[in-house]
Each structure stands twice: as structure tokens, then as C-alpha cells.
CSV table of C-alpha atoms in Angstrom, one decimal:
chain,number,residue,atom,x,y,z
W,1222,MET,CA,19.5,9.1,31.7
W,1223,ASN,CA,19.9,6.8,28.6
W,1224,PRO,CA,18.8,3.2,29.7
W,1225,TYR,CA,20.0,1.9,26.6
W,1226,PRO,CA,23.8,2.8,26.6
W,1227,SER,CA,25.0,0.5,24.1
W,1228,ILE,CA,23.0,1.4,21.2
W,1229,GLU,CA,23.4,5.2,20.7
W,1230,ALA,CA,22.3,6.7,17.4
W,1231,GLN,CA,25.9,7.5,16.6
W,1232,ASP,CA,27.1,3.9,16.6
W,1233,ARG,CA,24.8,2.7,13.8
W,1234,PRO,CA,25.2,1.2,11.5
W,1235,ALA,CA,27.2,-1.6,13.3
W,1236,ARG,CA,27.7,-5.0,11.5
W,1237,LEU,CA,25.5,-7.2,13.6
W,1238,THR,CA,25.5,-11.1,13.7
W,1239,VAL,CA,21.8,-11.9,13.2
W,1240,GLY,CA,19.4,-14.9,14.6
W,1241,VAL,CA,16.0,-16.1,13.6
W,1242,VAL,CA,13.6,-17.7,16.2
W,1243,GLY,CA,10.7,-19.3,14.0
W,1244,ALA,CA,11.8,-20.0,10.3
W,1245,GLY,CA,8.3,-19.2,9.0
W,1246,ARG,CA,7.6,-17.0,5.8
W,1247,VAL,CA,9.0,-13.9,7.5
W,1248,GLY,CA,12.0,-14.3,9.4
W,1249,PRO,CA,14.4,-15.7,6.9
W,1250,ALA,CA,13.4,-13.0,4.5
W,1251,LEU,CA,14.3,-10.3,6.9
W,1252,ALA,CA,17.4,-11.9,7.9
W,1253,ALA,CA,18.3,-12.3,4.3
W,1254,SER,CA,17.7,-8.5,3.8
W,1255,LEU,CA,20.0,-7.7,6.6
W,1256,GLN,CA,22.7,-9.9,5.3
W,1257,LEU,CA,22.4,-8.0,2.0
W,1258,ALA,CA,22.8,-4.7,4.1
W,1259,GLY,CA,26.2,-6.3,5.4
W,1260,HIS,CA,24.9,-8.0,8.7
W,1261,ARG,CA,25.8,-11.6,9.2
W,1262,PRO,CA,23.0,-14.3,9.9
W,1263,VAL,CA,24.6,-16.8,12.3
W,1264,ALA,CA,21.8,-19.0,13.6
W,1265,VAL,CA,18.2,-19.8,12.8
W,1266,SER,CA,15.5,-22.2,14.8
W,1267,GLY,CA,13.2,-24.4,13.0
W,1268,VAL,CA,12.0,-28.0,13.1
W,1269,SER,CA,9.2,-28.4,10.5
W,1270,ASP,CA,10.2,-29.8,7.2
W,1271,ALA,CA,8.9,-26.6,5.3
W,1272,SER,CA,10.9,-24.2,8.0
W,1273,VAL,CA,14.2,-26.3,7.5
W,1274,ARG,CA,13.7,-26.3,3.7
W,1275,ARG,CA,12.9,-22.2,3.8
W,1276,ALA,CA,16.1,-21.7,5.8
W,1277,ALA,CA,18.3,-23.6,3.4
W,1278,GLU,CA,17.0,-21.7,0.7
W,1279,LEU,CA,17.2,-18.2,1.9
W,1280,LEU,CA,19.9,-18.6,4.4
W,1281,PRO,CA,22.2,-21.2,3.1
W,1282,GLY,CA,24.8,-22.2,5.5
W,1283,VAL,CA,23.5,-20.8,8.5
W,1284,PRO,CA,23.2,-23.5,11.3
W,1285,LEU,CA,19.6,-24.8,12.6
W,1286,VAL,CA,19.8,-24.7,16.6
W,1287,THR,CA,17.6,-24.3,19.4
W,1288,PRO,CA,16.0,-21.1,20.2
W,1289,ALA,CA,18.3,-20.7,23.4
W,1290,GLU,CA,21.2,-21.1,21.0
W,1291,VAL,CA,20.1,-18.5,18.6
W,1292,LEU,CA,20.4,-16.0,21.2
W,1293,ALA,CA,23.7,-17.1,22.6
W,1294,ARG,CA,25.2,-16.5,18.8
W,1295,ALA,CA,23.4,-13.3,17.9
W,1296,ASP,CA,23.7,-9.6,18.6
W,1297,LEU,CA,20.1,-9.1,16.8
W,1298,VAL,CA,17.4,-11.7,17.2
W,1299,LEU,CA,14.3,-11.8,15.3
W,1300,LEU,CA,11.3,-13.3,16.9
W,1301,THR,CA,9.0,-14.2,13.9
W,1302,VAL,CA,6.5,-16.5,15.5
W,1303,PRO,CA,2.6,-16.0,15.7
W,1304,ASP,CA,1.1,-13.1,17.9
W,1305,ASP,CA,-0.5,-15.7,20.3
W,1306,ALA,CA,2.9,-17.6,20.8
W,1307,LEU,CA,5.1,-14.6,21.2
W,1308,ALA,CA,4.5,-13.7,24.9
W,1309,ASP,CA,5.3,-17.2,26.2
W,1310,LEU,CA,8.2,-17.2,23.9
W,1311,VAL,CA,9.8,-14.1,25.2
W,1312,SER,CA,8.8,-15.2,29.0
W,1313,GLY,CA,10.5,-18.5,28.4
W,1314,LEU,CA,13.7,-17.2,27.1
W,1315,ALA,CA,13.9,-14.6,29.9
W,1316,GLU,CA,13.2,-17.1,32.7
W,1317,THR,CA,15.9,-19.3,31.4
W,1318,GLY,CA,18.4,-16.6,31.2
W,1319,ALA,CA,18.8,-16.8,27.4
W,1320,VAL,CA,18.5,-13.2,27.0
W,1321,ARG,CA,21.8,-11.2,27.1
W,1322,PRO,CA,22.2,-7.5,28.3
W,1323,GLY,CA,22.5,-5.3,25.1
W,1324,GLN,CA,21.1,-7.9,23.0
W,1325,LEU,CA,18.5,-6.2,20.2
W,1326,LEU,CA,15.5,-8.4,20.3
W,1327,VAL,CA,13.0,-7.5,17.5
W,1328,HIS,CA,9.6,-8.8,16.8
W,1329,THR,CA,7.5,-8.7,13.9
W,1330,SER,CA,4.0,-8.7,15.2
W,1331,GLY,CA,1.7,-6.2,13.9
W,1332,ARG,CA,-0.6,-6.4,17.0
W,1333,PHE,CA,2.2,-5.8,19.9
W,1334,GLY,CA,4.4,-2.8,20.5
W,1335,THR,CA,7.4,-3.4,22.9
W,1336,ALA,CA,5.5,-4.2,26.0
W,1337,VAL,CA,5.2,-7.9,25.0
W,1338,LEU,CA,8.9,-7.9,25.2
W,1339,ASP,CA,9.0,-6.4,28.9
W,1340,PRO,CA,10.2,-9.5,30.4
W,1341,ALA,CA,13.3,-9.7,28.1
W,1342,THR,CA,13.7,-5.8,28.7
W,1343,ARG,CA,14.1,-6.3,32.4
W,1344,ALA,CA,16.7,-8.9,31.6
W,1345,GLY,CA,18.7,-6.4,29.6
W,1346,ALA,CA,17.6,-6.5,26.0
W,1347,LEU,CA,16.8,-3.7,23.9
W,1348,PRO,CA,13.2,-4.0,22.5
W,1349,LEU,CA,12.0,-3.5,19.0
W,1350,ALA,CA,8.7,-4.2,17.3
W,1351,LEU,CA,9.2,-3.9,13.5
W,1352,HIS,CA,6.2,-5.1,11.5
W,1353,PRO,CA,6.5,-5.2,7.6
W,1354,ALA,CA,3.4,-4.3,6.1
W,1355,MET,CA,3.5,-7.0,3.6
W,1356,THR,CA,2.5,-10.5,2.8
W,1357,PHE,CA,5.3,-13.1,2.4
W,1358,THR,CA,5.6,-16.3,0.4
W,1359,GLY,CA,8.4,-17.8,2.0
W,1360,THR,CA,10.7,-17.5,-1.1
W,1361,SER,CA,13.5,-15.3,-2.4
W,1362,VAL,CA,10.9,-13.0,-4.0
W,1363,ASP,CA,10.2,-11.5,-0.7
W,1364,VAL,CA,13.5,-10.2,-0.2
W,1365,GLN,CA,13.1,-8.2,-3.5
W,1366,ARG,CA,9.7,-7.0,-2.4
W,1367,LEU,CA,10.7,-5.7,0.9
W,1368,ALA,CA,12.2,-2.5,-1.4
W,1369,GLY,CA,9.9,0.3,-0.3
W,1370,CYS,CA,7.9,-2.0,2.1
W,1371,PRO,CA,6.3,0.3,4.9
W,1372,PHE,CA,7.3,-1.1,8.5
W,1373,GLY,CA,5.2,-0.4,11.5
W,1374,VAL,CA,8.0,0.7,13.9
W,1375,THR,CA,7.3,1.0,17.7
W,1376,ALA,CA,10.6,1.3,20.0
W,1377,PRO,CA,11.6,3.3,23.1
W,1378,GLU,CA,12.3,6.8,22.3
W,1379,GLU,CA,16.2,6.3,22.7
W,1380,LEU,CA,16.1,3.3,20.1
W,1381,ARG,CA,14.0,5.2,17.6
W,1382,MET,CA,16.7,5.9,15.4
W,1383,ALA,CA,18.3,2.5,15.4
W,1384,ALA,CA,15.0,0.7,14.7
W,1385,GLU,CA,14.6,3.0,11.9
W,1386,ALA,CA,17.9,2.6,10.5
W,1387,LEU,CA,17.4,-1.3,10.6
W,1388,VAL,CA,14.2,-0.9,8.5
W,1389,ILE,CA,16.1,1.3,6.1
W,1390,GLU,CA,18.9,-1.2,5.7
W,1391,MET,CA,16.1,-3.6,4.8
W,1392,GLY,CA,15.0,-1.5,2.1
W,1393,GLY,CA,11.6,-0.4,4.1
W,1394,GLU,CA,10.3,2.7,4.7
W,1395,PRO,CA,9.6,3.2,8.7
W,1396,GLU,CA,6.4,4.3,10.0
W,1397,TRP,CA,6.2,5.2,13.8
W,1398,ILE,CA,3.2,3.6,15.6
W,1399,ALA,CA,2.7,4.3,19.1
W,1400,GLU,CA,2.6,1.7,21.6
W,1401,SER,CA,-1.2,2.1,22.3
W,1402,ALA,CA,-2.3,2.3,18.7
W,1403,ARG,CA,-0.8,-1.2,17.6
W,1404,PRO,CA,-4.2,-3.0,17.8
W,1405,LEU,CA,-5.9,-0.5,15.8
W,1406,TYR,CA,-3.1,-0.5,13.4
W,1407,HIS,CA,-3.1,-4.3,12.9
W,1408,ALA,CA,-6.9,-4.2,12.7
W,1409,ALA,CA,-6.9,-1.6,9.8
W,1410,LEU,CA,-4.2,-3.8,8.0
W,1411,ALA,CA,-6.4,-7.0,8.4
W,1412,ILE,CA,-9.5,-5.1,7.0
W,1413,GLY,CA,-7.4,-3.9,4.1
W,1414,ALA,CA,-5.5,-6.9,3.2
W,1415,ASN,CA,-6.8,-10.2,4.8
W,1416,TYR,CA,-10.3,-9.7,4.2
W,1417,LEU,CA,-9.6,-8.4,0.7
W,1418,VAL,CA,-8.3,-11.9,-0.2
W,1419,THR,CA,-11.7,-13.5,1.1
W,1420,LEU,CA,-13.8,-10.9,-0.8
W,1421,VAL,CA,-11.9,-11.7,-4.0
W,1422,ALA,CA,-11.7,-15.4,-3.6
W,1423,GLN,CA,-15.6,-15.3,-3.0
W,1424,ALA,CA,-16.2,-13.2,-6.0
W,1425,MET,CA,-14.1,-15.7,-8.3
W,1426,GLU,CA,-16.4,-18.7,-6.9
W,1427,LEU,CA,-19.4,-16.8,-7.8
W,1428,LEU,CA,-18.1,-15.8,-11.5
W,1429,GLU,CA,-17.1,-19.7,-11.8
W,1430,LYS,CA,-20.7,-20.4,-11.0
W,1431,ALA,CA,-21.9,-17.9,-13.3
W,1432,GLY,CA,-20.0,-19.7,-16.1
W,1433,VAL,CA,-16.8,-17.6,-16.5
W,1434,ARG,CA,-14.1,-19.4,-17.6
W,1435,ALA,CA,-11.1,-17.1,-16.3
W,1436,PRO,CA,-12.5,-15.3,-13.3
W,1437,ASP,CA,-8.9,-14.0,-12.3
W,1438,ARG,CA,-8.5,-12.6,-15.7
W,1439,MET,CA,-11.9,-11.0,-15.6
W,1440,LEU,CA,-11.5,-9.5,-12.2
W,1441,GLY,CA,-7.8,-8.3,-12.7
W,1442,PRO,CA,-8.4,-5.0,-14.3
W,1443,LEU,CA,-11.4,-4.0,-12.2
W,1444,LEU,CA,-9.7,-4.6,-9.1
W,1445,GLY,CA,-6.7,-3.0,-10.0
W,1446,ALA,CA,-8.7,0.2,-11.2
W,1447,ALA,CA,-10.8,-0.1,-7.8
W,1448,LEU,CA,-7.6,-0.5,-5.7
W,1449,ASP,CA,-5.7,2.3,-7.3
W,1450,ASN,CA,-8.9,4.8,-7.3
W,1451,ALA,CA,-9.6,3.7,-3.6
W,1452,LEU,CA,-6.1,4.7,-2.4
W,1453,ARG,CA,-6.2,7.8,-4.5
W,1454,SER,CA,-9.6,9.1,-3.8
W,1455,GLY,CA,-10.9,7.3,-0.5
W,1456,ASP,CA,-14.7,7.3,-0.6
W,1457,ALA,CA,-15.0,9.3,-3.6
W,1458,ALA,CA,-14.2,6.4,-5.5
W,1459,LEU,CA,-17.2,4.3,-4.5
W,1460,THR,CA,-19.4,3.2,-7.7
W,1461,GLY,CA,-21.8,0.5,-8.3
W,1462,PRO,CA,-25.6,-0.2,-7.4
W,1463,VAL,CA,-25.5,0.8,-3.7
W,1464,ALA,CA,-23.7,4.1,-4.1
W,1465,ARG,CA,-26.3,5.0,-6.9
W,1466,GLY,CA,-29.2,3.9,-4.8
W,1467,ASP,CA,-30.2,1.2,-7.2
W,1468,ALA,CA,-32.4,-1.0,-4.7
W,1469,GLY,CA,-33.9,-3.1,-7.4
W,1470,THR,CA,-30.4,-4.1,-8.6
W,1471,VAL,CA,-29.2,-4.9,-5.1
W,1472,ALA,CA,-32.6,-6.6,-4.4
W,1473,ALA,CA,-31.9,-9.0,-7.4
W,1474,HIS,CA,-28.2,-9.7,-6.2
W,1475,VAL,CA,-29.4,-10.7,-2.7
W,1476,ALA,CA,-32.1,-13.0,-4.5
W,1477,GLU,CA,-29.4,-14.8,-6.7
W,1478,LEU,CA,-27.1,-15.3,-3.7
W,1479,ARG,CA,-29.9,-16.8,-1.8
W,1480,LYS,CA,-30.3,-19.6,-4.7
W,1481,HIS,CA,-26.7,-20.3,-5.5
W,1482,ALA,CA,-24.5,-19.2,-2.7
W,1483,PRO,CA,-26.5,-18.8,0.7
W,1484,GLN,CA,-23.2,-18.5,2.6
W,1485,ALA,CA,-22.4,-15.2,0.9
W,1486,VAL,CA,-25.5,-13.3,1.6
W,1487,GLY,CA,-24.6,-12.3,5.1
W,1488,GLY,CA,-21.3,-10.7,3.9
W,1489,TYR,CA,-23.0,-9.0,1.0
W,1490,LEU,CA,-25.5,-7.4,3.1
W,1491,ALA,CA,-22.9,-6.3,5.6
W,1492,MET,CA,-20.6,-4.8,3.1
W,1493,ALA,CA,-23.6,-3.1,1.3
W,1494,ARG,CA,-24.7,-1.6,4.4
W,1495,MET,CA,-21.0,-0.3,5.3
W,1496,THR,CA,-21.0,0.9,1.7
W,1497,ALA,CA,-24.3,2.8,2.0
W,1498,ASP,CA,-23.1,4.4,5.4
W,1499,ARG,CA,-20.2,5.8,3.6
W,1500,ALA,CA,-21.8,6.9,0.5
W,1501,LEU,CA,-24.6,8.7,2.4
W,1502,ALA,CA,-21.8,10.3,4.5
W,1503,HIS,CA,-20.1,11.5,1.5
W,1504,GLY,CA,-22.9,12.7,-0.4
W,1505,LEU,CA,-22.6,10.0,-3.2
W,1506,LEU,CA,-26.0,8.2,-2.2
W,1507,LYS,CA,-29.0,10.4,-2.6
W,1508,PRO,CA,-31.2,10.6,0.5
W,1509,GLU,CA,-34.4,10.2,-1.2
W,1510,LEU,CA,-32.8,7.0,-2.7
W,1511,ALA,CA,-31.6,5.5,0.4
W,1512,GLU,CA,-35.0,4.5,2.3
W,1513,GLU,CA,-36.0,1.8,-0.3
W,1514,LEU,CA,-32.2,0.6,-0.5
W,1515,LEU,CA,-31.8,0.2,3.4
W,1516,ASP,CA,-35.1,-1.7,3.2
W,1517,VAL,CA,-33.4,-4.3,0.9
W,1518,LEU,CA,-30.6,-4.5,3.2
W,1519,ALA,CA,-32.5,-5.2,6.2
W,1520,GLY,CA,-33.7,-8.2,4.9
W,1521,PRO,CA,-32.8,-11.5,6.8
W,1522,ALA,CA,-29.6,-13.2,6.2
W,1523,ALA,CA,-28.9,-16.7,4.6
W,1524,ASP,CA,-29.7,-18.5,8.0
W,1525,GLY,CA,-33.3,-16.8,8.0
W,1526,GLY,CA,-31.9,-14.3,11.1
W,1527,ALA,CA,-31.8,-10.7,10.9
W,1528,ALA,CA,-28.9,-9.5,8.9
W,1529,GLY,CA,-28.8,-6.9,11.4
W,1530,PRO,CA,-30.1,-3.6,12.3
W,1531,ALA,CA,-31.1,-1.5,9.4
W,1532,ALA,CA,-29.8,2.1,9.0
W,1533,SER,CA,-32.2,5.0,9.2
W,1534,ALA,CA,-32.9,6.9,6.0
W,1535,GLY,CA,-35.4,9.8,5.3
W,1536,GLY,CA,-32.5,12.0,4.4
W,1537,GLN,CA,-30.2,11.2,7.6
W,1538,ALA,CA,-27.0,9.3,7.2
W,1539,PRO,CA,-26.9,6.0,8.8
W,1540,SER,CA,-24.7,5.4,11.8
W,1541,GLY,CA,-22.2,2.8,12.5
W,1542,GLY,CA,-20.1,2.8,9.1
W,1543,PRO,CA,-16.4,2.4,9.9
W,1544,GLY,CA,-13.8,5.0,10.5
W,1545,HIS,CA,-11.3,5.6,7.8
W,1546,ASP,CA,-8.0,4.0,8.5
W,1547,GLY,CA,-5.0,3.6,6.5
W,1548,ASP,CA,-2.0,-2.3,5.8
W,1549,GLU,CA,0.2,-5.4,5.2
W,1550,PRO,CA,0.5,-6.9,5.7
W,1551,THR,CA,1.1,-9.6,6.9
W,1552,GLY,CA,0.9,-10.4,7.2
W,1553,THR,CA,-0.9,-13.5,8.4
W,1554,ASP,CA,-1.7,-13.6,6.1
W,1555,ALA,CA,-2.8,-13.2,2.5
W,1556,ASP,CA,0.0,-13.8,0.1
W,1557,GLY,CA,0.9,-11.7,-2.7
W,1558,PRO,CA,2.1,-12.3,-6.0
W,1559,GLY,CA,4.4,-15.4,-5.1
W,1560,SER,CA,2.8,-18.4,-4.6
W,1561,PRO,CA,2.5,-19.5,-0.9
W,1562,GLU,CA,3.1,-23.1,0.1
W,1563,PRO,CA,-0.1,-25.1,-0.2
W,1564,THR,CA,0.2,-26.6,3.5
W,1565,GLY,CA,-1.5,-25.1,6.4
W,1566,PRO,CA,0.2,-22.9,8.9
W,1567,GLU,CA,3.5,-24.6,10.9
W,1568,PRO,CA,3.6,-24.6,14.8
W,1569,THR,CA,5.7,-22.3,16.3
W,1570,ASP,CA,8.9,-22.0,18.4
W,1571,THR,CA,8.0,-21.3,22.1
W,1572,GLY,CA,11.6,-20.8,23.6
W,1573,PRO,CA,13.7,-22.9,25.8
W,1574,PRO,CA,11.0,-24.4,28.1
W,1575,ARG,CA,9.7,-26.5,24.9
W,1576,PRO,CA,12.8,-26.7,22.8
W,1577,ASP,CA,11.0,-29.3,20.7
W,1578,SER,CA,8.2,-27.1,19.7
W,1579,PRO,CA,7.9,-26.6,16.0
W,1580,ASP,CA,8.3,-23.1,14.4
W,1581,SER,CA,5.9,-20.5,13.0
W,1582,ASP,CA,4.8,-20.2,9.3
W,1583,SER,CA,4.1,-16.7,9.8
W,1584,PRO,CA,4.2,-13.7,12.1
W,1585,GLU,CA,0.6,-13.3,12.4
W,1586,PRO,CA,-1.3,-12.5,10.7
W,1587,GLY,CA,0.5,-11.0,8.1
W,1588,PRO,CA,-0.4,-8.4,6.2
W,1589,HIS,CA,2.5,-9.4,9.2
W,1590,GLY,CA,3.4,-9.8,9.4
W,1591,GLY,CA,2.6,-9.8,8.9
W,1592,ASP,CA,1.3,-10.5,8.6
W,1593,ALA,CA,-0.8,-7.5,6.9
């Protein structure tokens, strides 16, 4: 028996009224993309200056109302708030009777599947988890960038086709993620997108200290090629002194970092050890060169403490390297080609029990929501 009789696959695509709870970087962009597909945004909640401005730019003419009023007006509600605020928001909406039977309730968190929406589901809502694997800027460029964007989709089997249809209408490409796999999926995106930004920003700072006038221009071609090669070839794309087993060069790197950027030593050693793990496992690093290299990588971190257990060498691949996982997004979030707002994260709507609560600046993590 189908527990969701009001949304059969053959009934799609119906034109829906759309509401947004949390006018951060993600919600207005998704609502604007749904508007391009023929749906009608009717309400948005947001109290911070940035959110009011964002809603006005991406959803002109759509009234700003309370979260409860958003649910009263919309057939499809986008809950675009930070991960840690989502459960309380859903519980508050359900407890105050704001949820209507047959209402599509969509969250954009990468971490959660549909279980977080259970209080609303028990009230009759139709739960969907649609996470855009992309970083968001909070500007109109995000709507254009949704074309071809992968979405991590989790929904009850009876709603799967409806969920995938909504993603396609937004220009995205649905990728089915099992409920139990959502945290691992989101961790993979955080490693691939959020931490990439940290590494790139640190590399630019070091280049500046080395006297490079335009670190971004120097890194751009190198990073572009490295990313393209990695996506095409995986570990076979590894290059550099660690993959070659050039212990002397790695030792020189560590010594210079200790002098000029001691805060970067721990990260360098950790990434170098993981790179050595993967290079050994894939036959790129010769075992006879690994022992001296791993001795260098076993040195103390910047604070004088141990940098971590050294992997064993002597022809044996060290253990502890990460598994190979597939992200975006979102993201929250590292921002992409568009320029993010320079302000810090905005607070978030927490539902009818706290109608004065400000809204979210991103659904994550991003990268989610993304925010990878």
C-alpha cells in the first residue's frame, strides 16, 4: 500500500507553490530555479539584512513571512538551514501544527536523509532530502550553475520519482544516496571541497611569504591540471616528492615550514603521510625509498609533539590511508567562482517556537549544501 497517495509519479510535474524557510545562500537560489521551471514561489522567511537583500534579489515580489506562514502558503517547502538547526526546526513546525498533510517538505542538508523529517512525516508531510553538491554565493550566478549540478537524493521509494523530477526541473542530476550512507557521503564532499579550500588558501599564503606577487595566478594552472588529472585517473595522478620518495626534498619542506609557517607543519605531515600510504598501495612509491621518507614524516609537529604514528616501510605498504570516495558542495561551504559575501554565517530560522530567530547563511556545510 502506498503511504503517499497524493504524489504518484504519473501526477508529476504538477505546478507547485514554493516556500523557503531560511533565506541563506541556498534556498532562494533553489526557489528561483524552480520558478524557471514553472513553479511559483509564494513565501520566504528571513530576518537578517543579508537574507532580506538576498530574497529581494533572487525572489523579487515574494513576501517575507514567518516560518509557520511559509508552510501555510506553500505546497513545497524548502528547509535550507544549517545541519545542527534542522532537527529542532522540524520538531517545532510539527509540534505547532504548521505541517499540512500532503505537503512536500524538502531539506538540503548533506548530512541527513529523510529520518530527520520524521516528526513532520508523522504529521502527513512528504519527506525529501535533496542536497546540491555545489558551493553557493547567494547571487544569481548560483541559479545558472545549478545546470548539471549533482544532487544527493534520499526519499521513500514511493517518492523517488517525484524527488528526481524536482532535481531535474532545477537543472540538476539526481544521484541516489541511501539513508545510512548520508554521513559518509557528506564527509567525502567535505574532504573534497571544504578542505581543498583550506589547502589552497594556505598554499597562497606560503607563496606570498616566498615573494610571489600573484599566488592565485601561479596556482591556477597547476591546480586546474591536478584536479582534472585526479578526477580522471585517481591515485595514478599523484606526482611530487612524496610519490617519488624524495626524502631530502620533503625534509627541506618541513624545515622551511618550521621557520616560516609552523602552524602549517602538522597539516603538511598529515597530508604527506596519507599521500605516501596511497602511493605505496598503488605501486607509485618504491618500497626501498619509503623507509627514509617515512622517517622524515615521523618527525614532531610544530608544537613539538609527535606528528602521529609513522607508517611502517621495508616493502610493506603503511596502513591507515583513507578510502577512495567520490562532492559539493556545499555546501557549507567553500564558495566557487562567484564572490561570497564577506560577512560571517548568519543565524537560522528555528521554526514557530522561536519566530524571531534569524535565518541561515548556508545549509551546511556546503559543498551543501551544501554545502559540499
